[in-house]
Amino acid sequence: MGKILKLDDIRGHVYELDNWKPKQAPQAQKYFTEKYKELEQEYKNLLEDFKWNKIIYESDVMFVPVMGKKYFLYNNSKGKRFLSLIAPEDWKKNDLDFIGAFKQDSRQKWQKVKDKK
């Protein structure tokens, strides 16, 4: 059985799952491997959320956002980012670079709205 995971506890002890008893190890390994993958994905999602929130909070916002309403992030011709109430298809003259659509939740955290394609 190959080593799949090393765990460090608070005291610095290292545990390797392949040292466990053979009857118990496969089930435990599966649990810890799945849990590790879940935490890894959660961490990646957290970094992605942080990135978008940083971008939006550093952008120009000339209005007070309403929780749950969809807003649109653009780059203008000078490379300046701004949040708008106007969807990309509603601009008459569109020399803007559309970045994405976002909604703000009750914690004032921005969430990217997935495209419906």
CSV table of C-alpha atoms in Angstrom, one decimal:
chain,number,residue,atom,x,y,z
A,1,MET,CA,0.0,0.0,0.0
A,2,GLY,CA,1.5,3.4,-1.0
A,3,LYS,CA,1.8,6.4,1.1
A,4,ILE,CA,-1.1,8.8,0.3
A,5,LEU,CA,-0.9,11.4,3.0
A,6,LYS,CA,1.2,12.6,5.9
A,7,LEU,CA,-0.6,14.4,8.7
A,8,ASP,CA,1.2,16.7,11.2
A,9,ASP,CA,-0.5,17.2,14.5
A,10,ILE,CA,-0.1,20.1,16.9
A,11,ARG,CA,2.9,18.5,18.6
A,12,GLY,CA,4.7,17.9,15.3
A,13,HIS,CA,4.1,14.2,15.2
A,14,VAL,CA,3.8,12.8,11.6
A,15,TYR,CA,1.4,10.1,10.8
A,16,GLU,CA,1.4,8.1,7.6
A,17,LEU,CA,-1.7,6.2,6.6
A,18,ASP,CA,0.2,3.3,5.2
A,19,ASN,CA,1.3,2.3,8.7
A,20,TRP,CA,-2.2,1.5,9.8
A,21,LYS,CA,-3.6,-2.0,10.2
A,22,PRO,CA,-4.4,-3.4,6.7
A,23,LYS,CA,-8.1,-4.1,7.5
A,24,GLN,CA,-8.8,-0.5,8.6
A,25,ALA,CA,-6.4,1.4,6.3
A,26,PRO,CA,-8.3,1.3,3.0
A,27,GLN,CA,-11.5,2.8,4.4
A,28,ALA,CA,-9.6,5.4,6.5
A,29,GLN,CA,-7.4,6.3,3.5
A,30,LYS,CA,-10.4,6.8,1.4
A,31,TYR,CA,-12.0,9.1,4.0
A,32,PHE,CA,-8.9,11.2,4.5
A,33,THR,CA,-8.1,11.3,0.7
A,34,GLU,CA,-11.7,12.5,0.0
A,35,LYS,CA,-11.6,15.0,2.8
A,36,TYR,CA,-8.2,16.3,1.7
A,37,LYS,CA,-9.6,16.8,-1.9
A,38,GLU,CA,-12.7,18.6,-0.5
A,39,LEU,CA,-10.5,21.0,1.6
A,40,GLU,CA,-8.2,21.6,-1.4
A,41,GLN,CA,-11.1,22.5,-3.6
A,42,GLU,CA,-12.6,24.7,-0.9
A,43,TYR,CA,-9.2,26.5,-0.6
A,44,LYS,CA,-9.1,27.0,-4.4
A,45,ASN,CA,-12.6,28.5,-4.3
A,46,LEU,CA,-11.7,30.8,-1.4
A,47,LEU,CA,-8.7,32.1,-3.4
A,48,GLU,CA,-10.9,32.6,-6.5
A,49,ASP,CA,-13.5,34.5,-4.4
A,50,PHE,CA,-10.8,36.6,-2.8
A,51,LYS,CA,-9.3,37.5,-6.2
A,52,TRP,CA,-12.7,38.7,-7.6
A,53,ASN,CA,-13.6,40.6,-4.5
A,54,LYS,CA,-10.2,42.4,-4.5
A,55,ILE,CA,-10.6,43.3,-8.2
A,56,ILE,CA,-14.1,44.7,-7.6
A,57,TYR,CA,-13.2,46.6,-4.4
A,58,GLU,CA,-10.3,48.2,-6.3
A,59,SER,CA,-12.6,49.2,-9.2
A,60,ASP,CA,-14.6,52.4,-9.6
A,61,VAL,CA,-18.1,52.0,-8.2
A,62,MET,CA,-20.2,55.2,-8.6
A,63,PHE,CA,-23.3,53.9,-6.8
A,64,VAL,CA,-24.4,52.0,-3.7
A,65,PRO,CA,-24.8,48.3,-4.7
A,66,VAL,CA,-28.0,46.6,-3.7
A,67,MET,CA,-27.6,43.1,-2.3
A,68,GLY,CA,-28.6,40.4,-4.8
A,69,LYS,CA,-28.8,42.7,-7.8
A,70,LYS,CA,-26.6,41.8,-10.8
A,71,TYR,CA,-23.8,44.2,-11.8
A,72,PHE,CA,-21.3,44.2,-14.6
A,73,LEU,CA,-17.6,44.7,-14.4
A,74,TYR,CA,-15.7,46.3,-17.3
A,75,ASN,CA,-12.4,47.7,-18.4
A,76,ASN,CA,-12.7,51.0,-20.2
A,77,SER,CA,-10.5,52.1,-23.1
A,78,LYS,CA,-7.9,53.5,-20.7
A,79,GLY,CA,-7.6,50.2,-18.8
A,80,LYS,CA,-9.6,51.4,-15.8
A,81,ARG,CA,-12.0,48.9,-14.2
A,82,PHE,CA,-15.5,49.9,-13.2
A,83,LEU,CA,-18.7,48.3,-12.0
A,84,SER,CA,-21.9,49.2,-14.0
A,85,LEU,CA,-25.6,48.7,-13.8
A,86,ILE,CA,-25.7,48.3,-17.6
A,87,ALA,CA,-25.4,44.8,-19.2
A,88,PRO,CA,-23.0,44.3,-22.1
A,89,GLU,CA,-25.9,43.9,-24.6
A,90,ASP,CA,-27.5,47.2,-23.5
A,91,TRP,CA,-24.6,49.5,-24.5
A,92,LYS,CA,-25.2,51.3,-27.8
A,93,LYS,CA,-21.6,51.9,-28.4
A,94,ASN,CA,-19.5,49.2,-26.8
A,95,ASP,CA,-15.8,50.0,-26.7
A,96,LEU,CA,-15.6,48.4,-23.3
A,97,ASP,CA,-14.0,45.1,-22.3
A,98,PHE,CA,-16.6,43.1,-20.4
A,99,ILE,CA,-15.0,41.1,-17.5
A,100,GLY,CA,-18.0,39.5,-15.8
A,101,ALA,CA,-21.3,39.8,-14.0
A,102,PHE,CA,-21.4,39.8,-10.2
A,103,LYS,CA,-23.9,39.9,-7.3
A,104,GLN,CA,-23.2,41.0,-3.7
A,105,ASP,CA,-24.4,38.9,-0.8
A,106,SER,CA,-25.5,39.8,2.7
A,107,ARG,CA,-21.8,39.8,3.9
A,108,GLN,CA,-21.0,42.3,1.2
A,109,LYS,CA,-19.0,39.6,-0.6
A,110,TRP,CA,-19.1,39.6,-4.4
A,111,GLN,CA,-19.9,36.4,-6.2
A,112,LYS,CA,-19.3,35.8,-9.9
A,113,VAL,CA,-22.5,35.0,-11.8
A,114,LYS,CA,-22.1,32.0,-14.0
A,115,ASP,CA,-23.0,32.3,-17.7
A,116,LYS,CA,-26.2,30.5,-18.7
A,117,LYS,CA,-24.9,28.7,-21.8
